[in-house]
Short mmCIF file of C-alpha atoms in Angstrom, two decimals:
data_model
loop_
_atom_site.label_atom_id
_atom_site.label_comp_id
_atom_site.label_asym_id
_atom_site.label_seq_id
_atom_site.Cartn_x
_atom_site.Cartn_y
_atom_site.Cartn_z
CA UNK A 10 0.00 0.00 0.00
CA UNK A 11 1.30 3.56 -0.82
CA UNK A 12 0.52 5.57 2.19
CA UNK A 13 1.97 8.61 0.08
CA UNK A 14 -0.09 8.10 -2.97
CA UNK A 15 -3.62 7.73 -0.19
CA UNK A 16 -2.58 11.29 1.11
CA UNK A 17 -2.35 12.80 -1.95
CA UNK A 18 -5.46 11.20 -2.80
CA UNK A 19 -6.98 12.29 0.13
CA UNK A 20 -6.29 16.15 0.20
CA UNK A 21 -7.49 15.93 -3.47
CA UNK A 22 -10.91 14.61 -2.53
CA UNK A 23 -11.14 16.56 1.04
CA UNK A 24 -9.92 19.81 -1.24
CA UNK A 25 -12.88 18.88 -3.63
CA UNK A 26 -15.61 18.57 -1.38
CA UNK A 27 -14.76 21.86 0.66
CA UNK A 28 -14.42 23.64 -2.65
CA UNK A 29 -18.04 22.62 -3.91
CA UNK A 30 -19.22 23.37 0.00
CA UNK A 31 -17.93 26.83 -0.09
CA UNK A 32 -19.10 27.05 -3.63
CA UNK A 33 -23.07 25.93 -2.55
CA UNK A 34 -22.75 28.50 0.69
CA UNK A 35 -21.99 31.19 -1.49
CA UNK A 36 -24.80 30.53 -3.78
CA UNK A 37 -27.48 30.53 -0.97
CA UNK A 38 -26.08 33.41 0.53
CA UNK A 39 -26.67 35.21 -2.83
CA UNK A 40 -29.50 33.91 -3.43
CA UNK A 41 -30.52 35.14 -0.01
CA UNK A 42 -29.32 38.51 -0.53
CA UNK A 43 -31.23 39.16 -3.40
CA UNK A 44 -29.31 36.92 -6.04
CA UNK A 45 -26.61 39.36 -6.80
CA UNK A 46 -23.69 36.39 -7.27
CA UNK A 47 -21.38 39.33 -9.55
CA UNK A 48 -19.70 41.79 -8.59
CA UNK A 49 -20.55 42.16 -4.86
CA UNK A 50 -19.33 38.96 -4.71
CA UNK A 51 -15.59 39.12 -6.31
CA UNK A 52 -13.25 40.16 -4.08
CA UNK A 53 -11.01 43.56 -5.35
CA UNK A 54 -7.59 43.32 -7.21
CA UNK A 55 -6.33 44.48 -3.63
CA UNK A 56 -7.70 41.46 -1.96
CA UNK A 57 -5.90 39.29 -4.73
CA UNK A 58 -2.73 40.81 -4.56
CA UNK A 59 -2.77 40.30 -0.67
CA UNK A 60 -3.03 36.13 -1.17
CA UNK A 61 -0.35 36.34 -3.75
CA UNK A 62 2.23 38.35 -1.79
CA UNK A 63 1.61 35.95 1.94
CA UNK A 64 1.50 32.74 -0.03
CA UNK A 65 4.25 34.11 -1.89
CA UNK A 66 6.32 34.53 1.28
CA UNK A 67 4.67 31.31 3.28
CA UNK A 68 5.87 29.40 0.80
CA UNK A 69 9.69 30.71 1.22
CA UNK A 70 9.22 30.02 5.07
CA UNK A 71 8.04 33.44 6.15
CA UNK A 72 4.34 32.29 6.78
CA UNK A 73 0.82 33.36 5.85
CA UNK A 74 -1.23 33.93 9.34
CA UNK A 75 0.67 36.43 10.74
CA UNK A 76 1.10 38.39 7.45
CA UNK A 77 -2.28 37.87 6.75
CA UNK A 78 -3.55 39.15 9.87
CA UNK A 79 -1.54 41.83 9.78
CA UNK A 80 -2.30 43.49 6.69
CA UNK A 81 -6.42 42.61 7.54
CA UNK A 82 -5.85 44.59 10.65
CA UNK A 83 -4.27 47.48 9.60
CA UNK A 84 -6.43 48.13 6.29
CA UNK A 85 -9.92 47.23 8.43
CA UNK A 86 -10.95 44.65 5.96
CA UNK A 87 -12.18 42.13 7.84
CA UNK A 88 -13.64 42.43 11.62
CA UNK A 89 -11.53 40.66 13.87
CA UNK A 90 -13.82 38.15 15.45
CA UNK A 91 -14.03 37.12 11.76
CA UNK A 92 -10.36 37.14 10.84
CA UNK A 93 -9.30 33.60 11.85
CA UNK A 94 -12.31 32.14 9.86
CA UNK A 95 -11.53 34.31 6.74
CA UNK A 96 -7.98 33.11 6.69
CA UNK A 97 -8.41 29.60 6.82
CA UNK A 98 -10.85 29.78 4.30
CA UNK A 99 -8.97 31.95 2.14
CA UNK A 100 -5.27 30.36 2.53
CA UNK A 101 -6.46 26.81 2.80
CA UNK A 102 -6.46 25.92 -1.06
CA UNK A 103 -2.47 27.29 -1.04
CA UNK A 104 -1.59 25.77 1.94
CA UNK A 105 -2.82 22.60 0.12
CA UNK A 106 -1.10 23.26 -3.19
CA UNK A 107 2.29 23.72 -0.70
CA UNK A 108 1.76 20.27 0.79
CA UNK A 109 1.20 18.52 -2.45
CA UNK A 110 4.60 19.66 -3.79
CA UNK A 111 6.54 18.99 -0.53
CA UNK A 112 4.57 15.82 0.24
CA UNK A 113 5.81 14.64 -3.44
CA UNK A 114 8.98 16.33 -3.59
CA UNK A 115 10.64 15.23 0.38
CA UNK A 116 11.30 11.88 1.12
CA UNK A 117 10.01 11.09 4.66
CA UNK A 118 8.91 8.07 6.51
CA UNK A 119 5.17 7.59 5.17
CA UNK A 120 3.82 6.38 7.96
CA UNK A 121 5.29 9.03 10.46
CA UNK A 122 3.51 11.53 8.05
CA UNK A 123 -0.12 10.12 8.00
CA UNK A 124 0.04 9.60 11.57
CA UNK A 125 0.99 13.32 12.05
CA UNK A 126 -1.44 14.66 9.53
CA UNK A 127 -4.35 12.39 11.47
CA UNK A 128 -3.71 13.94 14.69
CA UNK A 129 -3.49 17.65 13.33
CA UNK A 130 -6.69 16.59 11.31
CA UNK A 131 -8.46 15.76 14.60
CA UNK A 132 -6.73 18.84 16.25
CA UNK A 133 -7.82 21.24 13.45
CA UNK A 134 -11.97 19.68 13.28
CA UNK A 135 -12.22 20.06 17.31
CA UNK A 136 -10.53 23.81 17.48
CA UNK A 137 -12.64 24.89 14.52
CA UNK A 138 -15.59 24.37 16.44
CA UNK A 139 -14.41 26.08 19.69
CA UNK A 140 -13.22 29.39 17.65
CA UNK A 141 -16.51 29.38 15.68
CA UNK A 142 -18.27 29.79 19.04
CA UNK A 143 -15.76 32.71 20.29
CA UNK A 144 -16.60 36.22 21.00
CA UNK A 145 -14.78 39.14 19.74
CA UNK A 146 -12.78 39.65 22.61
CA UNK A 147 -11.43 36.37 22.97
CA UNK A 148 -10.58 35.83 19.18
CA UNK A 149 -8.85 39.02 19.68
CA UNK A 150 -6.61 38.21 23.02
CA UNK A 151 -5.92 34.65 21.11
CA UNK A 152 -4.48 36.60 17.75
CA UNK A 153 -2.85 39.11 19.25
CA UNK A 154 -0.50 36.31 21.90
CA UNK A 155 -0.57 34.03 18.41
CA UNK A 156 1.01 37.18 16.74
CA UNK A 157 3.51 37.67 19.06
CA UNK A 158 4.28 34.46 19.31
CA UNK A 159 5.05 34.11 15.76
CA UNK A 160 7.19 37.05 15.90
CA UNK A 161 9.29 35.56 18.34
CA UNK A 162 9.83 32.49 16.30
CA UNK A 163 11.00 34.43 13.25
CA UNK A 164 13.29 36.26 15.33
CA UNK A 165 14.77 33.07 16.46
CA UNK A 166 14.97 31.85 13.01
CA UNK A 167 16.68 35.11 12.24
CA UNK A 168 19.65 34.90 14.91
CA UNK A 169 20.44 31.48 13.62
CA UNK A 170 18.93 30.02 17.34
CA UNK A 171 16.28 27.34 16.49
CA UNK A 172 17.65 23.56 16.97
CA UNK A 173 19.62 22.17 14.09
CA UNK A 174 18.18 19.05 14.07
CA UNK A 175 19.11 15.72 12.87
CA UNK A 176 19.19 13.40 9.85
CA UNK A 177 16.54 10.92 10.93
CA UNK A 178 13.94 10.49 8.76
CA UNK A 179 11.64 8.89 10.96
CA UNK A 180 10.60 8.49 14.41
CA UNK A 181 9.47 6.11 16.90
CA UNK A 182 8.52 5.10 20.44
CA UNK A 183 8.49 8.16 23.37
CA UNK A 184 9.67 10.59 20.55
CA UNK A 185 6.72 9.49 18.08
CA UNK A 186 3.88 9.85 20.70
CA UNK A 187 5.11 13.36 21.91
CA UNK A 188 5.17 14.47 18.34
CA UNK A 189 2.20 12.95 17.48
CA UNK A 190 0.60 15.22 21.34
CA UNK A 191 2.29 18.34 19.95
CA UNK A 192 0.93 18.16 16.47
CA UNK A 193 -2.97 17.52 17.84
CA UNK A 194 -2.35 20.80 19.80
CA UNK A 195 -0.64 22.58 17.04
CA UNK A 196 -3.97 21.62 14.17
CA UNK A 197 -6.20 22.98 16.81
CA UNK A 198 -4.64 26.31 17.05
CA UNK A 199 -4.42 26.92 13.28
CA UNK A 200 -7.90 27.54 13.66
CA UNK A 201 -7.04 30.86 15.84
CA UNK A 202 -4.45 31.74 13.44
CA UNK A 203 -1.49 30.67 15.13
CA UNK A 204 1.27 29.48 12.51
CA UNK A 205 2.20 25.74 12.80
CA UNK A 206 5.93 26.22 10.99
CA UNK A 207 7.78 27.50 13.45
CA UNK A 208 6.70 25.30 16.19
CA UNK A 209 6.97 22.02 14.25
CA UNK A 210 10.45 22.75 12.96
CA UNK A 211 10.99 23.24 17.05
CA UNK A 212 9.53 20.08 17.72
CA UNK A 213 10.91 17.60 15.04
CA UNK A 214 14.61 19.36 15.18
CA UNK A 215 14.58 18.70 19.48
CA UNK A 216 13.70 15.11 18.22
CA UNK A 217 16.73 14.65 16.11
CA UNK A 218 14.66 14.69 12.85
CA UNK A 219 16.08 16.46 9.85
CA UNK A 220 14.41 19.92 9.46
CA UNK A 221 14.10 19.75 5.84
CA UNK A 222 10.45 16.69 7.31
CA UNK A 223 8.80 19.99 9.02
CA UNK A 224 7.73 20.70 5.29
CA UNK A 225 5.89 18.07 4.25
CA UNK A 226 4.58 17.23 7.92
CA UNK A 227 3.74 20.96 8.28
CA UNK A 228 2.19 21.45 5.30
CA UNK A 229 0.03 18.29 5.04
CA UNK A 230 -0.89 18.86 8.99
CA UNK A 231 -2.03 22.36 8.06
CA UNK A 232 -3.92 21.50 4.70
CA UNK A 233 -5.33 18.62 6.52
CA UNK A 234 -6.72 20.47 9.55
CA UNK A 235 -7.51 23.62 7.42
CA UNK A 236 -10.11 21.71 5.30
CA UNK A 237 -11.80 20.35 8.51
CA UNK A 238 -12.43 23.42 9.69
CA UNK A 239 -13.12 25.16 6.74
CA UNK A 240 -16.15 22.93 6.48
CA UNK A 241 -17.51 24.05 10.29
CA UNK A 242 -16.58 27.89 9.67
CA UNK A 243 -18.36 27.35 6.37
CA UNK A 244 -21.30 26.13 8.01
CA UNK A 245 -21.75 29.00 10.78
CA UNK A 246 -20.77 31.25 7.67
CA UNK A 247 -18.07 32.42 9.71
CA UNK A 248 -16.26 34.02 7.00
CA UNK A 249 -16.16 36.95 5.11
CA UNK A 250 -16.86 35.91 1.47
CA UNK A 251 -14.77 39.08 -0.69
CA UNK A 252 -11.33 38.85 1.04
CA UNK A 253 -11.98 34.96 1.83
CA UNK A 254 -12.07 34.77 -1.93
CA UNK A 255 -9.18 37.21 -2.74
CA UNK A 256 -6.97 34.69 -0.46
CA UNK A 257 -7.63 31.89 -2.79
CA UNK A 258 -7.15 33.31 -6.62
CA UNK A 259 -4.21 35.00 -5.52
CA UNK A 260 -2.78 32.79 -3.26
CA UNK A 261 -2.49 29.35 -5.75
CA UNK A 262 0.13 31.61 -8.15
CA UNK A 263 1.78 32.70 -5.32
CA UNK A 264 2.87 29.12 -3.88
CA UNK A 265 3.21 27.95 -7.43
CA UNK A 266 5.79 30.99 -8.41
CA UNK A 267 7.71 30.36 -5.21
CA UNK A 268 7.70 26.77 -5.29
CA UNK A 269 8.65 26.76 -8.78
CA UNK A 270 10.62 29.85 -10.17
CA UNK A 271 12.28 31.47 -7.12
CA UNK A 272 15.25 30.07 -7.50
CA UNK A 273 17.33 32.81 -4.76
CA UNK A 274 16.16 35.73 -3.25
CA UNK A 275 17.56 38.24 -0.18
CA UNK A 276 14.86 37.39 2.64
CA UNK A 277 17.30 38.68 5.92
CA UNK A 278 15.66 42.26 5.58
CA UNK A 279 12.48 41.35 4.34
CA UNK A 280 12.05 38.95 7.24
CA UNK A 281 13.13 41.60 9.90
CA UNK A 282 10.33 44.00 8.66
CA UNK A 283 7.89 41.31 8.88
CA UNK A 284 9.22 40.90 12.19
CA UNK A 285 8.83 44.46 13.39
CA UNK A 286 5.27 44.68 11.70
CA UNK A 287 4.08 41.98 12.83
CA UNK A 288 4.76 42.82 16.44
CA UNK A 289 2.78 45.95 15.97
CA UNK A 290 -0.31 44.27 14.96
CA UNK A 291 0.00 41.79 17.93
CA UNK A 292 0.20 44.91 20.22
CA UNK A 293 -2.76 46.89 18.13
CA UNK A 294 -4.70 43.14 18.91
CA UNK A 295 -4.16 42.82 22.37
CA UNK A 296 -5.16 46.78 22.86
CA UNK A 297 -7.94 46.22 21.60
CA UNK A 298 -9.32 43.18 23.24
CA UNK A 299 -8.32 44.89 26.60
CA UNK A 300 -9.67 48.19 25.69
CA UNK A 301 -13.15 46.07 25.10
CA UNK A 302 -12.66 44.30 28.75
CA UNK A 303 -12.30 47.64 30.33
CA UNK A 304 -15.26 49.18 28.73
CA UNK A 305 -17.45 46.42 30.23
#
């Protein structure tokens, strides 16, 4: 049996099905509105050159959340209890382009990988239906730590700090099951926004794996989880539909043009600013969820 080939398999059909779901919920909304399905509906050439540029850099290893949430913030596109719904949506068909080129591309123990991707999976369906419940203020405390968080990562990354790793390709025993904890956690917070990169590289480099595995485990954790709980913020129409929708057309050629024509580019400044602007958006998130919990 070729446990690679079932996972590709699987995203495909999983990517189908929440494809023609957010395809039928758009149609009943419109139809519900009034049946305006044109332009109302499209997102703006802003909105699409947004997904390109964050898939763009998640695929170099910069990340989409935090980018993503930042520029939502600061232009007032999307309200914020609705961000972390909008995202997934929106990023979730290039987060599963990513994982079918690294999934195909990086050699890694097969089974190590499904049993990674089935605990994010189950991670990712139970924490979509928590943040789909949330209030505003919560959603905002939980995005602006997640921001910060991710900031701190790339600032490891940037001083040459984060574990080394290994060479294994492959785990087992006390190393597999904490991996296999870590990940569950790690697909449930997706859902809030919080980047899964920078903690799995963490985790499988502390285990002695090679860090070159946190792609295809990464990626196929996060398209895997994503899907689930597109299909619950899709059902509670969580979303906003315009910049949901920009995420997607623009964000396929952006992992595509990364994956496949970058060949070398000067990141070291480019990541610092992301840094620096990301940390302001984490600040301008928790401000405002504590500015809320003071007013009441």
């Amino acid at each position: 049996m070729n446990i690679r080939l079932l996972l590709l398999v699987a995203i495909a059909a999983l990517s189908s099905l929440f494809v023609w779901r957010w395809w039928q919920t758009a149609r009943a909304d419109a139809a519900a509105a009034g049946g305006d399905t044109d332009r109302s509906r499209w997102p703006s050439p802003l909105q699409v050159v947004i997904g390109f540029v964050v898939s763009f850099l998640d695929t170099l290893g910069i990340g989409s959340l935090a980018t993503t949430t930042t520029v939502f913030k600061a232009l007032k596109m999307v309200p914020d209890e609705r961000l972390p719904a909008t995202m997934i949506v929106g990023l979730t068909m290039s987060v599963v382009a990513q994982a079918l080129i690294f999934i195909t591309v990086i050699q890694i123990d097969s089974t190590v990988l499904a049993m990674m991707i089935a605990t994010a999976l189950v991670g990712g369906w139970l924490g979509a239906g928590i943040v789909a419940r949330l209030p505003r203020q919560p959603i905002q405390l939980g995005m602006g730590i997640a921001l910060l968080l991710a900031a701190v990562f790339m600032t490891v990354s940037q001083l040459g700090r984060m574990p080394t790793g290994g060479t294994a390709l492959t785990l087992s025993g006390t190393p597999l099951i904490i991996a296999l904890a870590v990940n569950f956690v790690l697909g449930a917070l997706v859902m809030l926004g919080i980047g899964n990169y920078g903690p799995t590289f963490v985790l499988l480099s502390v285990l002695g794996m090679d860090p070159r595995a946190a792609f295809p485990i990464m990626m196929g954790s996060g398209a895997f989880a994503a899907l689930m709980g597109c299909l619950e913020f899709l059902k509670r129409r969580n979303h906003v539909q315009r910049p949901a929708l920009g995420l997607a057309l623009g964000g396929v050629p952006g992992v595509l043009v990364a994956a496949l024509l970058v060949k070398s580019l000067p990141l070291d400044m480019l990541r610092w600013l992301v840094v620096l602007v990301v940390i302001y958006a984490g600040i301008v998130m928790l401000r405002s969820a504590l500015t809320a919990r003071a007013r009441a």
